[in-house]
């Protein structure tokens, strides 16, 4: 079989440790009784209007500065449309073409060698609720709906599962030190999706990307990537086309399983949220937030 190189990019979702949710005054608190921290806004009831959380916006700017990003002087919120039982409005308030921060980097140490991983973007969005599966039914808990969520998207600059592991551990250390999140994977406040493709050794064109979800530990990310690189390399070596899709990682079986074909951006029908004014940042505001960094 021919030799193949892997190309890896990571999407990290970080729940911010604010007192209230992203667009309403409900408590942002883990572990309370199901559906006890909800209101008309985070339930998506007709006529309820969102109001942005200033503390969450400040935390997002701090994180972007910590990751050496350029802060956009003009940013906005968009609606990302899709249906899922734990998404009350049938759309998620997110950011699409004008994120808060972009074009940054994170330096990691890999066995004594320094590696620089590019940061594509840092943007704010609201989290969805949570489904609880019981025998014969699925129950929905909307306490998490509307929780401020920071998405940090890397460039496809990693090539081994070990690099991905080093990137994640370094990122968690920095965000914990910054104090904007507890970064607790067990409670879901830090979650990761991995994008991986393979290409012939020495080639520069990117191969067909596969996204892996259901990664609930850094070791799980490492194992899922190792399996997926072997799977894709075997397909490519046999001349079998690789399908662009979303796959789940089964930790018990230590393998990935097909979940759905991968959506494109146009499938989500993004458009600016008409209920929310744009965000603007002056040089003085950015300087003040930079000065507040530990």
PDB file of N, CA and C in Angstrom, residues 154-221:
ATOM      1  N   UNK A 154      -9.047  25.288  14.575  1.00  0.00           N
ATOM      2  CA  UNK A 154      -7.640  25.316  14.160  1.00  0.00           C
ATOM      3  C   UNK A 154      -7.520  25.206  12.643  1.00  0.00           C
ATOM      4  N   UNK A 155      -6.371  25.612  12.134  1.00  0.00           N
ATOM      5  CA  UNK A 155      -6.016  25.314  10.751  1.00  0.00           C
ATOM      6  C   UNK A 155      -5.697  23.817  10.645  1.00  0.00           C
ATOM      7  N   UNK A 156      -5.762  23.230   9.453  1.00  0.00           N
ATOM      8  CA  UNK A 156      -5.394  21.817   9.297  1.00  0.00           C
ATOM      9  C   UNK A 156      -3.873  21.653   9.301  1.00  0.00           C
ATOM     10  N   UNK A 157      -3.262  21.993  10.428  1.00  0.00           N
ATOM     11  CA  UNK A 157      -1.798  22.028  10.533  1.00  0.00           C
ATOM     12  C   UNK A 157      -1.213  20.834  11.275  1.00  0.00           C
ATOM     13  N   UNK A 158      -2.081  19.938  11.775  1.00  0.00           N
ATOM     14  CA  UNK A 158      -1.576  18.786  12.519  1.00  0.00           C
ATOM     15  C   UNK A 158      -1.577  17.550  11.621  1.00  0.00           C
ATOM     16  N   UNK A 159      -0.649  16.651  11.900  1.00  0.00           N
ATOM     17  CA  UNK A 159      -0.482  15.493  11.019  1.00  0.00           C
ATOM     18  C   UNK A 159      -0.440  14.159  11.765  1.00  0.00           C
ATOM     19  N   UNK A 160      -0.424  14.186  13.092  1.00  0.00           N
ATOM     20  CA  UNK A 160      -0.411  12.945  13.862  1.00  0.00           C
ATOM     21  C   UNK A 160      -1.362  13.077  15.045  1.00  0.00           C
ATOM     22  N   UNK A 161      -1.878  11.956  15.553  1.00  0.00           N
ATOM     23  CA  UNK A 161      -2.704  12.008  16.763  1.00  0.00           C
ATOM     24  C   UNK A 161      -1.962  12.619  17.952  1.00  0.00           C
ATOM     25  N   UNK A 162      -0.648  12.429  17.998  1.00  0.00           N
ATOM     26  CA  UNK A 162       0.136  12.986  19.106  1.00  0.00           C
ATOM     27  C   UNK A 162       0.152  14.513  19.062  1.00  0.00           C
ATOM     28  N   UNK A 163       0.232  15.086  17.866  1.00  0.00           N
ATOM     29  CA  UNK A 163       0.165  16.545  17.735  1.00  0.00           C
ATOM     30  C   UNK A 163      -1.194  17.061  18.197  1.00  0.00           C
ATOM     31  N   UNK A 164      -2.252  16.361  17.816  1.00  0.00           N
ATOM     32  CA  UNK A 164      -3.595  16.770  18.229  1.00  0.00           C
ATOM     33  C   UNK A 164      -3.727  16.734  19.745  1.00  0.00           C
ATOM     34  N   UNK A 165      -3.182  15.711  20.367  1.00  0.00           N
ATOM     35  CA  UNK A 165      -3.231  15.589  21.830  1.00  0.00           C
ATOM     36  C   UNK A 165      -2.475  16.740  22.486  1.00  0.00           C
ATOM     37  N   UNK A 166      -1.306  17.065  21.971  1.00  0.00           N
ATOM     38  CA  UNK A 166      -0.516  18.164  22.532  1.00  0.00           C
ATOM     39  C   UNK A 166      -1.236  19.496  22.358  1.00  0.00           C
ATOM     40  N   UNK A 167      -1.877  19.692  21.211  1.00  0.00           N
ATOM     41  CA  UNK A 167      -2.628  20.924  20.962  1.00  0.00           C
ATOM     42  C   UNK A 167      -3.764  21.057  21.979  1.00  0.00           C
ATOM     43  N   UNK A 168      -4.529  19.987  22.191  1.00  0.00           N
ATOM     44  CA  UNK A 168      -5.674  20.047  23.095  1.00  0.00           C
ATOM     45  C   UNK A 168      -5.251  20.295  24.541  1.00  0.00           C
ATOM     46  N   UNK A 169      -4.208  19.612  24.986  1.00  0.00           N
ATOM     47  CA  UNK A 169      -3.769  19.799  26.371  1.00  0.00           C
ATOM     48  C   UNK A 169      -3.222  21.208  26.581  1.00  0.00           C
ATOM     49  N   UNK A 170      -2.531  21.744  25.591  1.00  0.00           N
ATOM     50  CA  UNK A 170      -2.013  23.110  25.703  1.00  0.00           C
ATOM     51  C   UNK A 170      -3.150  24.122  25.690  1.00  0.00           C
ATOM     52  N   UNK A 171      -4.121  23.925  24.817  1.00  0.00           N
ATOM     53  CA  UNK A 171      -5.258  24.837  24.738  1.00  0.00           C
ATOM     54  C   UNK A 171      -6.058  24.822  26.040  1.00  0.00           C
ATOM     55  N   UNK A 172      -6.303  23.639  26.594  1.00  0.00           N
ATOM     56  CA  UNK A 172      -7.042  23.557  27.861  1.00  0.00           C
ATOM     57  C   UNK A 172      -6.276  24.266  28.976  1.00  0.00           C
ATOM     58  N   UNK A 173      -4.973  24.091  29.013  1.00  0.00           N
ATOM     59  CA  UNK A 173      -4.154  24.748  30.040  1.00  0.00           C
ATOM     60  C   UNK A 173      -4.280  26.269  29.941  1.00  0.00           C
ATOM     61  N   UNK A 174      -4.189  26.804  28.726  1.00  0.00           N
ATOM     62  CA  UNK A 174      -4.269  28.255  28.530  1.00  0.00           C
ATOM     63  C   UNK A 174      -5.645  28.801  28.887  1.00  0.00           C
ATOM     64  N   UNK A 175      -6.703  28.129  28.438  1.00  0.00           N
ATOM     65  CA  UNK A 175      -8.052  28.625  28.709  1.00  0.00           C
ATOM     66  C   UNK A 175      -8.401  28.507  30.194  1.00  0.00           C
ATOM     67  N   UNK A 176      -7.887  27.480  30.873  1.00  0.00           N
ATOM     68  CA  UNK A 176      -8.091  27.365  32.319  1.00  0.00           C
ATOM     69  C   UNK A 176      -7.363  28.484  33.045  1.00  0.00           C
ATOM     70  N   UNK A 177      -6.141  28.765  32.612  1.00  0.00           N
ATOM     71  CA  UNK A 177      -5.348  29.837  33.228  1.00  0.00           C
ATOM     72  C   UNK A 177      -5.988  31.194  32.993  1.00  0.00           C
ATOM     73  N   UNK A 178      -6.595  31.368  31.827  1.00  0.00           N
ATOM     74  CA  UNK A 178      -7.281  32.616  31.521  1.00  0.00           C
ATOM     75  C   UNK A 178      -8.518  32.793  32.405  1.00  0.00           C
ATOM     76  N   UNK A 179      -9.090  31.674  32.884  1.00  0.00           N
ATOM     77  CA  UNK A 179     -10.197  31.730  33.831  1.00  0.00           C
ATOM     78  C   UNK A 179     -11.564  31.921  33.204  1.00  0.00           C
ATOM     79  N   UNK A 180     -11.702  31.630  31.910  1.00  0.00           N
ATOM     80  CA  UNK A 180     -12.998  31.850  31.259  1.00  0.00           C
ATOM     81  C   UNK A 180     -13.855  30.586  31.234  1.00  0.00           C
ATOM     82  N   UNK A 181     -13.280  29.434  31.574  1.00  0.00           N
ATOM     83  CA  UNK A 181     -14.012  28.165  31.560  1.00  0.00           C
ATOM     84  C   UNK A 181     -13.334  27.195  32.508  1.00  0.00           C
ATOM     85  N   UNK A 182     -14.134  26.245  33.069  1.00  0.00           N
ATOM     86  CA  UNK A 182     -13.505  25.212  33.896  1.00  0.00           C
ATOM     87  C   UNK A 182     -12.939  24.081  33.046  1.00  0.00           C
ATOM     88  N   UNK A 183     -13.248  24.076  31.732  1.00  0.00           N
ATOM     89  CA  UNK A 183     -12.666  23.108  30.776  1.00  0.00           C
ATOM     90  C   UNK A 183     -12.864  21.668  31.215  1.00  0.00           C
ATOM     91  N   UNK A 184     -14.030  21.371  31.787  1.00  0.00           N
ATOM     92  CA  UNK A 184     -14.312  20.034  32.321  1.00  0.00           C
ATOM     93  C   UNK A 184     -14.967  19.177  31.237  1.00  0.00           C
ATOM     94  N   UNK A 185     -14.228  18.225  30.680  1.00  0.00           N
ATOM     95  CA  UNK A 185     -14.765  17.374  29.620  1.00  0.00           C
ATOM     96  C   UNK A 185     -15.862  16.451  30.135  1.00  0.00           C
ATOM     97  N   UNK A 186     -15.746  16.016  31.405  1.00  0.00           N
ATOM     98  CA  UNK A 186     -16.734  15.102  31.968  1.00  0.00           C
ATOM     99  C   UNK A 186     -18.105  15.772  32.055  1.00  0.00           C
ATOM    100  N   UNK A 187     -18.146  17.074  32.319  1.00  0.00           N
ATOM    101  CA  UNK A 187     -19.410  17.796  32.409  1.00  0.00           C
ATOM    102  C   UNK A 187     -19.793  18.448  31.080  1.00  0.00           C
ATOM    103  N   UNK A 188     -18.991  18.250  30.052  1.00  0.00           N
ATOM    104  CA  UNK A 188     -19.315  18.754  28.726  1.00  0.00           C
ATOM    105  C   UNK A 188     -18.955  20.197  28.489  1.00  0.00           C
ATOM    106  N   UNK A 189     -18.184  20.820  29.399  1.00  0.00           N
ATOM    107  CA  UNK A 189     -17.836  22.225  29.184  1.00  0.00           C
ATOM    108  C   UNK A 189     -16.673  22.386  28.211  1.00  0.00           C
ATOM    109  N   UNK A 190     -16.016  21.294  27.849  1.00  0.00           N
ATOM    110  CA  UNK A 190     -15.035  21.297  26.763  1.00  0.00           C
ATOM    111  C   UNK A 190     -15.313  20.088  25.890  1.00  0.00           C
ATOM    112  N   UNK A 191     -15.599  20.355  24.620  1.00  0.00           N
ATOM    113  CA  UNK A 191     -15.893  19.272  23.682  1.00  0.00           C
ATOM    114  C   UNK A 191     -15.083  19.487  22.410  1.00  0.00           C
ATOM    115  N   UNK A 192     -14.797  18.406  21.717  1.00  0.00           N
ATOM    116  CA  UNK A 192     -13.924  18.502  20.547  1.00  0.00           C
ATOM    117  C   UNK A 192     -14.474  17.661  19.402  1.00  0.00           C
ATOM    118  N   UNK A 193     -14.465  18.234  18.209  1.00  0.00           N
ATOM    119  CA  UNK A 193     -14.713  17.496  16.967  1.00  0.00           C
ATOM    120  C   UNK A 193     -13.426  17.533  16.155  1.00  0.00           C
ATOM    121  N   UNK A 194     -13.110  16.426  15.508  1.00  0.00           N
ATOM    122  CA  UNK A 194     -11.863  16.337  14.744  1.00  0.00           C
ATOM    123  C   UNK A 194     -12.166  16.164  13.261  1.00  0.00           C
ATOM    124  N   UNK A 195     -11.456  16.904  12.427  1.00  0.00           N
ATOM    125  CA  UNK A 195     -11.535  16.749  10.970  1.00  0.00           C
ATOM    126  C   UNK A 195     -10.219  16.136  10.484  1.00  0.00           C
ATOM    127  N   UNK A 196     -10.326  15.065   9.721  1.00  0.00           N
ATOM    128  CA  UNK A 196      -9.121  14.370   9.282  1.00  0.00           C
ATOM    129  C   UNK A 196      -9.275  13.918   7.834  1.00  0.00           C
ATOM    130  N   UNK A 197      -8.189  14.019   7.083  1.00  0.00           N
ATOM    131  CA  UNK A 197      -8.129  13.502   5.721  1.00  0.00           C
ATOM    132  C   UNK A 197      -6.738  12.926   5.500  1.00  0.00           C
ATOM    133  N   UNK A 198      -6.583  12.169   4.418  1.00  0.00           N
ATOM    134  CA  UNK A 198      -5.265  11.646   4.060  1.00  0.00           C
ATOM    135  C   UNK A 198      -4.963  12.031   2.615  1.00  0.00           C
ATOM    136  N   UNK A 199      -3.679  12.072   2.289  1.00  0.00           N
ATOM    137  CA  UNK A 199      -3.232  12.372   0.936  1.00  0.00           C
ATOM    138  C   UNK A 199      -1.925  11.631   0.702  1.00  0.00           C
ATOM    139  N   UNK A 200      -1.572  11.378  -0.553  1.00  0.00           N
ATOM    140  CA  UNK A 200      -0.304  10.692  -0.822  1.00  0.00           C
ATOM    141  C   UNK A 200       0.864  11.462  -0.213  1.00  0.00           C
ATOM    142  N   UNK A 201       1.821  10.718   0.316  1.00  0.00           N
ATOM    143  CA  UNK A 201       2.982  11.341   0.964  1.00  0.00           C
ATOM    144  C   UNK A 201       3.640  12.338   0.012  1.00  0.00           C
ATOM    145  N   UNK A 202       3.872  13.546   0.515  1.00  0.00           N
ATOM    146  CA  UNK A 202       4.500  14.583  -0.290  1.00  0.00           C
ATOM    147  C   UNK A 202       3.547  15.455  -1.067  1.00  0.00           C
ATOM    148  N   UNK A 203       2.268  15.059  -1.165  1.00  0.00           N
ATOM    149  CA  UNK A 203       1.284  15.854  -1.902  1.00  0.00           C
ATOM    150  C   UNK A 203       0.900  17.088  -1.091  1.00  0.00           C
ATOM    151  N   UNK A 204       0.395  18.112  -1.768  1.00  0.00           N
ATOM    152  CA  UNK A 204      -0.018  19.339  -1.092  1.00  0.00           C
ATOM    153  C   UNK A 204      -1.528  19.541  -1.117  1.00  0.00           C
ATOM    154  N   UNK A 205      -2.216  18.956  -2.084  1.00  0.00           N
ATOM    155  CA  UNK A 205      -3.674  19.104  -2.155  1.00  0.00           C
ATOM    156  C   UNK A 205      -4.326  18.319  -1.017  1.00  0.00           C
ATOM    157  N   UNK A 206      -5.388  18.896  -0.449  1.00  0.00           N
ATOM    158  CA  UNK A 206      -6.080  18.238   0.648  1.00  0.00           C
ATOM    159  C   UNK A 206      -6.972  17.123   0.123  1.00  0.00           C
ATOM    160  N   UNK A 207      -7.089  16.053   0.912  1.00  0.00           N
ATOM    161  CA  UNK A 207      -7.982  14.953   0.564  1.00  0.00           C
ATOM    162  C   UNK A 207      -9.397  15.216   1.056  1.00  0.00           C
ATOM    163  N   UNK A 208     -10.264  14.228   0.928  1.00  0.00           N
ATOM    164  CA  UNK A 208     -11.659  14.344   1.365  1.00  0.00           C
ATOM    165  C   UNK A 208     -11.723  14.298   2.889  1.00  0.00           C
ATOM    166  N   UNK A 209     -12.364  15.295   3.472  1.00  0.00           N
ATOM    167  CA  UNK A 209     -12.386  15.461   4.929  1.00  0.00           C
ATOM    168  C   UNK A 209     -13.513  14.654   5.564  1.00  0.00           C
ATOM    169  N   UNK A 210     -13.192  14.024   6.681  1.00  0.00           N
ATOM    170  CA  UNK A 210     -14.178  13.318   7.503  1.00  0.00           C
ATOM    171  C   UNK A 210     -14.164  13.951   8.890  1.00  0.00           C
ATOM    172  N   UNK A 211     -15.358  14.230   9.423  1.00  0.00           N
ATOM    173  CA  UNK A 211     -15.461  14.798  10.769  1.00  0.00           C
ATOM    174  C   UNK A 211     -15.803  13.699  11.758  1.00  0.00           C
ATOM    175  N   UNK A 212     -15.124  13.701  12.910  1.00  0.00           N
ATOM    176  CA  UNK A 212     -15.382  12.702  13.947  1.00  0.00           C
ATOM    177  C   UNK A 212     -15.968  13.403  15.166  1.00  0.00           C
ATOM    178  N   UNK A 213     -17.138  12.923  15.605  1.00  0.00           N
ATOM    179  CA  UNK A 213     -17.797  13.474  16.788  1.00  0.00           C
ATOM    180  C   UNK A 213     -17.802  12.434  17.914  1.00  0.00           C
ATOM    181  N   UNK A 214     -18.430  12.797  19.036  1.00  0.00           N
ATOM    182  CA  UNK A 214     -18.547  11.911  20.190  1.00  0.00           C
ATOM    183  C   UNK A 214     -17.188  11.628  20.821  1.00  0.00           C
ATOM    184  N   UNK A 215     -16.351  12.669  20.900  1.00  0.00           N
ATOM    185  CA  UNK A 215     -15.021  12.535  21.484  1.00  0.00           C
ATOM    186  C   UNK A 215     -15.049  13.163  22.876  1.00  0.00           C
ATOM    187  N   UNK A 216     -15.035  12.339  23.915  1.00  0.00           N
ATOM    188  CA  UNK A 216     -15.240  12.857  25.269  1.00  0.00           C
ATOM    189  C   UNK A 216     -13.998  12.786  26.152  1.00  0.00           C
ATOM    190  N   UNK A 217     -12.837  12.582  25.525  1.00  0.00           N
ATOM    191  CA  UNK A 217     -11.577  12.645  26.271  1.00  0.00           C
ATOM    192  C   UNK A 217     -10.457  12.923  25.278  1.00  0.00           C
ATOM    193  N   UNK A 218      -9.356  13.472  25.767  1.00  0.00           N
ATOM    194  CA  UNK A 218      -8.227  13.741  24.881  1.00  0.00           C
ATOM    195  C   UNK A 218      -7.621  12.438  24.376  1.00  0.00           C
ATOM    196  N   UNK A 219      -7.587  11.415  25.217  1.00  0.00           N
ATOM    197  CA  UNK A 219      -7.110  10.106  24.763  1.00  0.00           C
ATOM    198  C   UNK A 219      -8.048   9.531  23.707  1.00  0.00           C
ATOM    199  N   UNK A 220      -9.368   9.800  23.861  1.00  0.00           N
ATOM    200  CA  UNK A 220     -10.324   9.361  22.861  1.00  0.00           C
ATOM    201  C   UNK A 220     -10.079  10.018  21.518  1.00  0.00           C
ATOM    202  N   UNK A 221      -9.742  11.307  21.534  1.00  0.00           N
ATOM    203  CA  UNK A 221      -9.398  12.007  20.296  1.00  0.00           C
ATOM    204  C   UNK A 221      -8.198  11.333  19.638  1.00  0.00           C
TER     205      UNK A 221
END
